[in-house]
Short mmCIF file of C-alpha atoms in Angstrom, two decimals:
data_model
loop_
_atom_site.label_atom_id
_atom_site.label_comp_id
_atom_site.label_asym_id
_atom_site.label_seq_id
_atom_site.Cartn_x
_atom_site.Cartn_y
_atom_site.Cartn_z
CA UNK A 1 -16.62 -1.00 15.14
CA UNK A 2 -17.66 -1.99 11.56
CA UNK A 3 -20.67 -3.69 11.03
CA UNK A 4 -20.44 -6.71 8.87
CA UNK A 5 -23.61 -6.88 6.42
CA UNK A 6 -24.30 -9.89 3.64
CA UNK A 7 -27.08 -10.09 0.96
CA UNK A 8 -30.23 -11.47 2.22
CA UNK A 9 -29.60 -14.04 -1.28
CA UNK A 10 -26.95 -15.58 1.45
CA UNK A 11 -29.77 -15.84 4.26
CA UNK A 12 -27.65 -14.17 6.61
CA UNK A 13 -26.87 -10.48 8.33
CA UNK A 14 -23.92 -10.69 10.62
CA UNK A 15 -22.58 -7.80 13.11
CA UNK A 16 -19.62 -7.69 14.94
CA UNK A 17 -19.07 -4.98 17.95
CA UNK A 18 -16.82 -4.64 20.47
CA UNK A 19 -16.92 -6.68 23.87
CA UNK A 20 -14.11 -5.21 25.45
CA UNK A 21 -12.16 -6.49 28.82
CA UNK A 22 -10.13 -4.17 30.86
CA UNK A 23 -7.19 -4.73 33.25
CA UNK A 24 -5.01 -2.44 34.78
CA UNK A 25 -1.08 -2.43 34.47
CA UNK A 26 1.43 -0.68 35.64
CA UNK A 27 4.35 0.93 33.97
CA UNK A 28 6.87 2.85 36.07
CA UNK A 29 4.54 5.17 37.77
CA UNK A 30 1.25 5.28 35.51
CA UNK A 31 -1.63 3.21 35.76
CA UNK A 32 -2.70 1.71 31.96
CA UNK A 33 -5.54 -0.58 30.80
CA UNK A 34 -5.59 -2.04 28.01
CA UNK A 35 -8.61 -3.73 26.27
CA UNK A 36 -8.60 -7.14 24.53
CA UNK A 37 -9.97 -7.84 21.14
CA UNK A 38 -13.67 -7.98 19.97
CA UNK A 39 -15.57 -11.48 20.21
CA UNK A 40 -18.15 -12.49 17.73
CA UNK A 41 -21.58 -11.57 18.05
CA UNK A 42 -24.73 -13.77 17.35
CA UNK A 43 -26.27 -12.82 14.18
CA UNK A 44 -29.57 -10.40 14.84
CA UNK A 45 -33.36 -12.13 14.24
CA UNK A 46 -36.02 -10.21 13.47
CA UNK A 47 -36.48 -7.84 11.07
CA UNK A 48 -32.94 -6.47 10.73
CA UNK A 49 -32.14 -9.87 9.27
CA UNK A 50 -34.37 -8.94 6.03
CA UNK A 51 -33.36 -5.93 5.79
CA UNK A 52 -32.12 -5.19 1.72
CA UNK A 53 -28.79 -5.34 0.72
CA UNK A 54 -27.18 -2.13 0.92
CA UNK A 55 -26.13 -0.55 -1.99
CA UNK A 56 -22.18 0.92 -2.45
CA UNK A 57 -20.75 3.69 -4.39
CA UNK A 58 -17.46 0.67 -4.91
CA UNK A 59 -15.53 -2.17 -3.70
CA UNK A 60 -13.74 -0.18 -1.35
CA UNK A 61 -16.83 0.97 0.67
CA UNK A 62 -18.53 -2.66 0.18
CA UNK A 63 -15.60 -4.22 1.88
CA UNK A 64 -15.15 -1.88 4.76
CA UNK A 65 -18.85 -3.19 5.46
CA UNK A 66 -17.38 -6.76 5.29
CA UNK A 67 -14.23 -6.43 6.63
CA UNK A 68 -12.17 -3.53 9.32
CA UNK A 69 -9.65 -1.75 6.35
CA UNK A 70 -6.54 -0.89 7.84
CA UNK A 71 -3.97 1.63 5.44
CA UNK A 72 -0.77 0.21 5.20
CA UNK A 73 0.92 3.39 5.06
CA UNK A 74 2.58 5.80 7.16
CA UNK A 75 1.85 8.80 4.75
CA UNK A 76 -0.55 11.14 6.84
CA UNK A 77 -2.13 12.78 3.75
CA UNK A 78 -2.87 9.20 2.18
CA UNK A 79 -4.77 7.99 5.54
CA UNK A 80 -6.67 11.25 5.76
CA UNK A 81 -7.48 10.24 1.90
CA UNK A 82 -9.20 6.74 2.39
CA UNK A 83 -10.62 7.02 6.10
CA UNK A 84 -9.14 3.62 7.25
CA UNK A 85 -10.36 2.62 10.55
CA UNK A 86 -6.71 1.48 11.37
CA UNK A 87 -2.96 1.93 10.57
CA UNK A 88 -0.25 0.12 10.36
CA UNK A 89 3.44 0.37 9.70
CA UNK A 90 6.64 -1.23 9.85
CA UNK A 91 10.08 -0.31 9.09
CA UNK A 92 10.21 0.08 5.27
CA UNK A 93 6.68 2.13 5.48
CA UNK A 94 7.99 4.59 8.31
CA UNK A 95 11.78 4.74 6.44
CA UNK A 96 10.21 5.97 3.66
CA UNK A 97 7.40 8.10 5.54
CA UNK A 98 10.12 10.01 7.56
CA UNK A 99 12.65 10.56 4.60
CA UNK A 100 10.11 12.67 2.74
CA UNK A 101 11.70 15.86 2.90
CA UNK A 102 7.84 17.17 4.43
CA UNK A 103 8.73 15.20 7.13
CA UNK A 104 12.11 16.14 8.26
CA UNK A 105 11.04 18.12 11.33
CA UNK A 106 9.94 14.84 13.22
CA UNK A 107 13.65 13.68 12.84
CA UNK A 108 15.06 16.61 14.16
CA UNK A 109 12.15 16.98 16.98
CA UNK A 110 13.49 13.13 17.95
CA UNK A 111 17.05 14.33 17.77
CA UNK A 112 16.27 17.22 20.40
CA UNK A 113 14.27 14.91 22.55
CA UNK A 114 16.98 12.22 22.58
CA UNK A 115 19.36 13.75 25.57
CA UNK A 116 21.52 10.75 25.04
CA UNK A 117 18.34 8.71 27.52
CA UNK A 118 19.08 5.15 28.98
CA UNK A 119 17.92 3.44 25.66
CA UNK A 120 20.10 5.21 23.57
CA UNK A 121 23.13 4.12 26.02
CA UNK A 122 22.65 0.88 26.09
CA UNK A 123 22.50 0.67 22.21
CA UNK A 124 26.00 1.38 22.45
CA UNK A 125 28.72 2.78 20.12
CA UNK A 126 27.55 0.43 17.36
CA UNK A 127 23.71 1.47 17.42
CA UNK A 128 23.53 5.30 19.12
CA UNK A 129 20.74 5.85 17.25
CA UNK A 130 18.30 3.18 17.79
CA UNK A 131 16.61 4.40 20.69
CA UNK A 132 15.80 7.78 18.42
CA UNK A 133 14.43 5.58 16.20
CA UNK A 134 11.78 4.07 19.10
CA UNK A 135 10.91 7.37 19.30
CA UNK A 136 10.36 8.45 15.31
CA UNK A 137 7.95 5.16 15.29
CA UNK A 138 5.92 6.65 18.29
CA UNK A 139 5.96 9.78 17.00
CA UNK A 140 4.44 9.18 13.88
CA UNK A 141 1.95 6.48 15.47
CA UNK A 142 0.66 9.36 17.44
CA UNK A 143 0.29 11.89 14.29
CA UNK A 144 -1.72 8.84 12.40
CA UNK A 145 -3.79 7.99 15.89
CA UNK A 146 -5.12 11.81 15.05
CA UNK A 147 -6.96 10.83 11.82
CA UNK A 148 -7.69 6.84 12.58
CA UNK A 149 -10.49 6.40 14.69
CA UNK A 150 -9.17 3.15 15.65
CA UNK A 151 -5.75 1.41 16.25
CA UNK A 152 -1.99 1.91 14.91
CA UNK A 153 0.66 -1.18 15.00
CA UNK A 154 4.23 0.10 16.17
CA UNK A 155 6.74 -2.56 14.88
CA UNK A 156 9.80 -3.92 17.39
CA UNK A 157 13.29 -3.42 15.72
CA UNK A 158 13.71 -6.43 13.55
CA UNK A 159 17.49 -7.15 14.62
CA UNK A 160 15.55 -8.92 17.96
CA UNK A 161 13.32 -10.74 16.34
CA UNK A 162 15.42 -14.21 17.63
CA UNK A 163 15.59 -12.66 21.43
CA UNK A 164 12.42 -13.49 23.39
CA UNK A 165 13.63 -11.21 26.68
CA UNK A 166 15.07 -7.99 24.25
CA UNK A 167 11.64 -8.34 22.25
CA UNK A 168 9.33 -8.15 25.32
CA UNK A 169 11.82 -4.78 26.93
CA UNK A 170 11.68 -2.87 23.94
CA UNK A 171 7.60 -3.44 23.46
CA UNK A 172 7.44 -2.54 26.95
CA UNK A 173 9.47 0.57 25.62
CA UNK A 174 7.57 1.49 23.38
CA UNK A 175 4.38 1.58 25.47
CA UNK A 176 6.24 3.29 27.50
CA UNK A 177 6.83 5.80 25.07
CA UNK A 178 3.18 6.03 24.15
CA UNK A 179 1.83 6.52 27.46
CA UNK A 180 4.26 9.43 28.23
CA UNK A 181 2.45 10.73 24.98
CA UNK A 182 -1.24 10.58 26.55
CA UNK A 183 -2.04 7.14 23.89
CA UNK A 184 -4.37 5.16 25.81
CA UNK A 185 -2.41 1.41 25.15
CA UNK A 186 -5.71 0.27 24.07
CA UNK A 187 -5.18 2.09 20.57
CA UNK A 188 -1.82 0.31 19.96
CA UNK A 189 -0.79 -2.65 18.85
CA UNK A 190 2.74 -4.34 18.98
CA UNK A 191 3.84 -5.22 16.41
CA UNK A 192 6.35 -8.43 16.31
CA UNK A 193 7.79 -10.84 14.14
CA UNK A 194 6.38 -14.37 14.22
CA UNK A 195 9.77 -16.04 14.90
CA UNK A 196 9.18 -18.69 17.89
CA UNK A 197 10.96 -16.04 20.13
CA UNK A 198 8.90 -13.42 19.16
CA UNK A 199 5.81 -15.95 19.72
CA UNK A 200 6.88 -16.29 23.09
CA UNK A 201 7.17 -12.51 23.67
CA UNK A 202 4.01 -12.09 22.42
CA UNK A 203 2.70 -14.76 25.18
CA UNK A 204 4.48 -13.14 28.01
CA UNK A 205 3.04 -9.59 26.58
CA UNK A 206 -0.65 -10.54 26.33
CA UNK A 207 -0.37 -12.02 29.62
CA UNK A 208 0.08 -7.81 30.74
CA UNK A 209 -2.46 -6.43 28.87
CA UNK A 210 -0.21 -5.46 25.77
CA UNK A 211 -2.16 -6.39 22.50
CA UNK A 212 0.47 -8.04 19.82
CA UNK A 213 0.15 -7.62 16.20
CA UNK A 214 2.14 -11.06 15.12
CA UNK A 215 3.81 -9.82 11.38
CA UNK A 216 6.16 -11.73 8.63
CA UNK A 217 3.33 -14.80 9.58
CA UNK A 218 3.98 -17.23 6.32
CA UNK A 219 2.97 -20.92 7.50
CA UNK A 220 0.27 -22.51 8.58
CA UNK A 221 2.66 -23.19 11.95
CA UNK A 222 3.19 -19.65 12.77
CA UNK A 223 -0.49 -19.23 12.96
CA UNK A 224 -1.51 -22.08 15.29
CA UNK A 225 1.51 -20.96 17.42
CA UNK A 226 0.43 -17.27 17.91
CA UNK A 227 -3.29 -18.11 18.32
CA UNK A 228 -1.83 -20.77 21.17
CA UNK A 229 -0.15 -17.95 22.79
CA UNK A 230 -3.12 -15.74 23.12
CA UNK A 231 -1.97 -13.16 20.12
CA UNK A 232 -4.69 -10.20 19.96
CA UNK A 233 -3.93 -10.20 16.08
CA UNK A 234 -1.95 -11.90 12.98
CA UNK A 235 -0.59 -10.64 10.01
CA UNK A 236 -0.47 -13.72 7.87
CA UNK A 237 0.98 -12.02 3.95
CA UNK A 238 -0.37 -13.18 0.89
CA UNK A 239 1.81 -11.30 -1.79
CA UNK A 240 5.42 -12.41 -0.55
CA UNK A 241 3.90 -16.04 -0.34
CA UNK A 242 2.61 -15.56 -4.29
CA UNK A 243 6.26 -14.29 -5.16
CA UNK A 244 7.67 -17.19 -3.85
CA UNK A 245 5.54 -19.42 -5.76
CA UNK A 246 5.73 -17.49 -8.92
CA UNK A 247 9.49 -17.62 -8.95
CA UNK A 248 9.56 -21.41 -7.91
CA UNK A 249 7.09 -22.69 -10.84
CA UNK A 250 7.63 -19.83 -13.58
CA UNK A 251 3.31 -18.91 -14.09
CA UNK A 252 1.03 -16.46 -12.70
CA UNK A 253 -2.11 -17.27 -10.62
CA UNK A 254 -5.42 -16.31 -10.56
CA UNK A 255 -6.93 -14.84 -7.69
CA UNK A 256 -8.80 -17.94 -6.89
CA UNK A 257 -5.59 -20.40 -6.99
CA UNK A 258 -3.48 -17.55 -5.02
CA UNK A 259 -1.32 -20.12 -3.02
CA UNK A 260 -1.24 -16.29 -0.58
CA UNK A 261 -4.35 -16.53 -0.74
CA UNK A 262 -5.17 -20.13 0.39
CA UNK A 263 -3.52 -19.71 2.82
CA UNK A 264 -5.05 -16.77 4.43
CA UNK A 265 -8.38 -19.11 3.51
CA UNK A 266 -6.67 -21.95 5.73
CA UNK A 267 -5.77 -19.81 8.41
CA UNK A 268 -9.27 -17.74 8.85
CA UNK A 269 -11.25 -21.44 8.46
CA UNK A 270 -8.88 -22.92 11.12
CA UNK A 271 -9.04 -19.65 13.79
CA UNK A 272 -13.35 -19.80 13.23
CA UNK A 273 -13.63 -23.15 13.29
CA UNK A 274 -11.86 -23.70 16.73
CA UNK A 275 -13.49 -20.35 18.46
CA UNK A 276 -9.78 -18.51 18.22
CA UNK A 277 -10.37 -14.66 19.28
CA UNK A 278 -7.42 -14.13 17.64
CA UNK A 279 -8.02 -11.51 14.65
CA UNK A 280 -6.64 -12.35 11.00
CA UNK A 281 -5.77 -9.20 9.28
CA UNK A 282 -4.61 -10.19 5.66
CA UNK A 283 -1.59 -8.31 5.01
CA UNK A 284 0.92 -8.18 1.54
CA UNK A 285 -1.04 -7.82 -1.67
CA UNK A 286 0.36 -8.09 -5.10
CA UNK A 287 -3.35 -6.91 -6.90
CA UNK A 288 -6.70 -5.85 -5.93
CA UNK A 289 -7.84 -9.75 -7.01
CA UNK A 290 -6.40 -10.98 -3.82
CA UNK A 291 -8.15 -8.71 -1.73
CA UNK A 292 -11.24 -9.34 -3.57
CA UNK A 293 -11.24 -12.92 -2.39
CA UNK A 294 -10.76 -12.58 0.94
CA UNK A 295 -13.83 -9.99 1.39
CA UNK A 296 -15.26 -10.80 5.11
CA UNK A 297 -11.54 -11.41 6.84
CA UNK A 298 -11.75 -9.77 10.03
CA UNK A 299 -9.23 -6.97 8.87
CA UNK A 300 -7.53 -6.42 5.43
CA UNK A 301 -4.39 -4.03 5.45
CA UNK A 302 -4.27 -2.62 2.36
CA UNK A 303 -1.24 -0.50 0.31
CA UNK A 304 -2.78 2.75 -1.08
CA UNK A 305 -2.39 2.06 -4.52
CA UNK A 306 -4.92 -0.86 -4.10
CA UNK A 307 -7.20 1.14 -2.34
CA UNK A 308 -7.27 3.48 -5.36
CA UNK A 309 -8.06 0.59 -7.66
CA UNK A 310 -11.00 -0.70 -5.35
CA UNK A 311 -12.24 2.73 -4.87
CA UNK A 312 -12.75 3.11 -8.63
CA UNK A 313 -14.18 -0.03 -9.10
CA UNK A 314 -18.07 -0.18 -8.97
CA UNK A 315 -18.36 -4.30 -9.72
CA UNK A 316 -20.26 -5.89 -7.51
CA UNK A 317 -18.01 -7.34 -4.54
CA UNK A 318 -19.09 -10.78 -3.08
CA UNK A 319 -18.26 -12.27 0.59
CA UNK A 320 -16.25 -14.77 0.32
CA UNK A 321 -15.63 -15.45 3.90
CA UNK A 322 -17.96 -15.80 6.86
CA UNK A 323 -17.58 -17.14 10.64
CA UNK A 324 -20.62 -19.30 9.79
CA UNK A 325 -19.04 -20.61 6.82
CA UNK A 326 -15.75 -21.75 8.03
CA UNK A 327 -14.53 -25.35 8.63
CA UNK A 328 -12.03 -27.26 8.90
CA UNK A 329 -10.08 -30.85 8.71
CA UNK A 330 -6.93 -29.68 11.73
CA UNK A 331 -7.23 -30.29 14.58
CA UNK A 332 -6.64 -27.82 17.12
CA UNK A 333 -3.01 -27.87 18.13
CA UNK A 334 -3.34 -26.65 21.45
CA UNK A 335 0.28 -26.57 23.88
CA UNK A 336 2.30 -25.80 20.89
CA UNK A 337 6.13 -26.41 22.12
CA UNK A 338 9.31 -25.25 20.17
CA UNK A 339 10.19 -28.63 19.02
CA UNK A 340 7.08 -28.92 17.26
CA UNK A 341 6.86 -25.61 15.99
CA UNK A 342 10.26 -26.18 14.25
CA UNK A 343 9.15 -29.34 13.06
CA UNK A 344 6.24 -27.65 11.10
CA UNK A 345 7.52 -24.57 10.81
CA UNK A 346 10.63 -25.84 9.28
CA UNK A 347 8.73 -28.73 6.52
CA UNK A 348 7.66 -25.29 4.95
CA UNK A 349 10.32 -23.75 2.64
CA UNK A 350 8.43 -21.40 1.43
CA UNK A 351 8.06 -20.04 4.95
CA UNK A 352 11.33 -20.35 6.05
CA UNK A 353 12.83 -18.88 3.42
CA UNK A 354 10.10 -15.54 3.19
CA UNK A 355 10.84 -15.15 7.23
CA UNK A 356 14.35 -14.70 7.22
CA UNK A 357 14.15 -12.42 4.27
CA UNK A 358 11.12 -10.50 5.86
CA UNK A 359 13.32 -10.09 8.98
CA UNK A 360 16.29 -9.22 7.18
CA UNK A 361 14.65 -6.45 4.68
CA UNK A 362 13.29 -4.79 7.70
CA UNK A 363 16.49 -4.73 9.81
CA UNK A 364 18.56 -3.08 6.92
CA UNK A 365 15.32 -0.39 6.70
CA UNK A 366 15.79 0.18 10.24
CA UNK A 367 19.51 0.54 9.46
CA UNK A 368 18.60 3.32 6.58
CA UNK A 369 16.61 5.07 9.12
CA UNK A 370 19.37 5.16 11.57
CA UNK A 371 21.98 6.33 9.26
CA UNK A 372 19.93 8.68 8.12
CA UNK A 373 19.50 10.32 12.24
CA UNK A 374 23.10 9.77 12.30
CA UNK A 375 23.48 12.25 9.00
CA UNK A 376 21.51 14.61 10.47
CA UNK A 377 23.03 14.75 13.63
CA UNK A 378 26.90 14.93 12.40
CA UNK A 379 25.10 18.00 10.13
CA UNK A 380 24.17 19.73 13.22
CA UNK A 381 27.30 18.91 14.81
CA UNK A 382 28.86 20.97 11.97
CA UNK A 383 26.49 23.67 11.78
CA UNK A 384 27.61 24.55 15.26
CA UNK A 385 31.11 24.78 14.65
#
């Protein structure tokens, strides 16, 4: 795992590693484990902890000694481009991955694989195609577990992101999917959205070993509630929340006043301050100035264009958050129920508004990537007549 390294002007070195805990589970026939998340380590003494500040080519090596980079891509070439230690996608990222006409082959492999299986009956006459689509997202997390060293997140269809029970059987899907693969489950995370459903799933999941990735995370609410329920990691975004507060008071924001990026500040001071395992993976950027002030989150997932612009940027590139550093004035809202997650949840508009869009841009993306199996297929079924 990354080591995290500060400037002995801060009077600090701190490393994180891995502590990981194994338990076995069971699906269908095969025994899985599946390791939980990396806890902080005490900061070396001695004389590691003067050791000079190392020096970086850019910003984009200087963060990835701050903070895990994760590609938010599902474009193999552009991973193998900026060595990411993980990968994520969702349903816009692997629409647009598996439409490239490169990557045609995978839709047709899924097609011949598909031999009309249980998941694709019970999607029925209105979604026959759905199941395929399980598949394309577990094919491709297997082509990008290849080149990452570390983990890839494999997103549950958006259309069940307000059904608990449907959101825990198609994860379990899913890792089914990977295992018949060979993918140890402790290189995946699940991927879910952060409706109070989907919070729930994500309890019921961790509970069996299944590590949940909790995405379209806007408020402040959403975050207490997933690290309440044990989540191994949270996406909170920062760009969509900017957009929202562009549009609503007509100016742009600097970096520092980001109201994104507060709140990923919030969120990361809360989790520290209160001994949360849960990791914060920034998510959503709008320009390389938001990334640049949350150097030292535990993860940042980062677009490639904005990798680009931090790779060619040789500025210096301060910390700007630390586990030492953090603090807060919440208390820790331990027990969340629904009632009060709807209470808190729903006093946000921004939030409210951002989740139903987030949930509804993804569903029609899963949509375009069903249609598009369903075009194929109805071309084969005329080819072989």
């Amino acid at each position: 795992m990354v080591l995290l390294l500060n400037c002995p002007s801060t009077g600090r070195l701190v490393a994180r590693g891995d502590a990981p805990q194994t338990a076995a589970h069971r699906y269908g026939t095969r025994n899985i484990s599946a390791r939980a998340y990396i806890e902080e380590k005490t900061p070396p003494a001695g004389p590691f902890a003067k050791s000079p500040c190392p020096i970086y080519k850019n910003q984009l090596d200087a963060l990835k000694s701050m903070s895990v980079v994760v590609a938010d891509t599902g474009e193999l070439d552009l991973v193998k481009k900026y060595h990411p230690q993980d990968c994520t996608t969702n349903p816009s990222l692997v629409y647009k991955a598996l439409s490239m006409a490169e990557n045609r082959h995978y839709l047709e492999k899924a097609l011949a694989q598909d031999k009309r299986s249980p998941e694709h009956m019970k999607a029925g006459v209105l979604r026959p195609y759905s199941g395929v689509a399980d598949q394309l997202s577990v094919d491709l997390g297997c082509e990008l577990l290849k080149v990452v060293p570390g983990r890839v997140s494999t997103e549950v269809d958006a259309n069940l992101s307000y059904s608990m029970q449907a959101t825990v059987d198609k994860a379990l899907r899913l890792m089914e999917l990977y295992v018949a693969h060979g993918i140890d489950p402790s290189r995946i995370y699940i991927k879910l959205a952060s409706t109070w459903e989907g919070i729930e799933a994500c309890r019921r999941l961790e509970r069996q070993g299944i590590n949940c990735n909790m995405t379209l995370l806007f408020s402040f609410a959403q975050a207490a509630a997933c690290a309440d329920a044990g989540a191994t990691l949270i996406s909170p975004f920062v760009g969509r929340i900017l957009d929202w507060y562009k549009a609503k008071e007509g100016r742009d924001f600097a970096p520092h006043e980001d109201p994104g990026v507060q709140s990923v500040q919030r969120i990361y001071n809360y989790y520290k301050a209160h001994h949360y395992k849960t990791i914060v993976m920034a998510a959503s950027f709008r320009n390389a100035g938001e990334i640049r002030e949350l150097a030292g989150c535990d993860k940042i997932t980062i677009s490639p264009n904005l990798l680009d612009e931090l790779e060619k940027s040789t500025e210096p590139l301060e910390r700007k958050l630390s586990p030492e550093r953090a603090s807060t004035d919440v208390l820790k809202l331990s027990n969340m129920h629904e009632d009060l997650f709807n209470k808190l949840h729903g006093a946000d508009q921004m939030a409210v508004e951002k989740l139903k869009q987030g949930i509804e841009l993804f569903a029609a993306d899963q949509k375009r990537l069903e249609d598009l199996l369903a075009s194929i297929a109805m071309g084969k079924v005329r080819e072989n007549h």
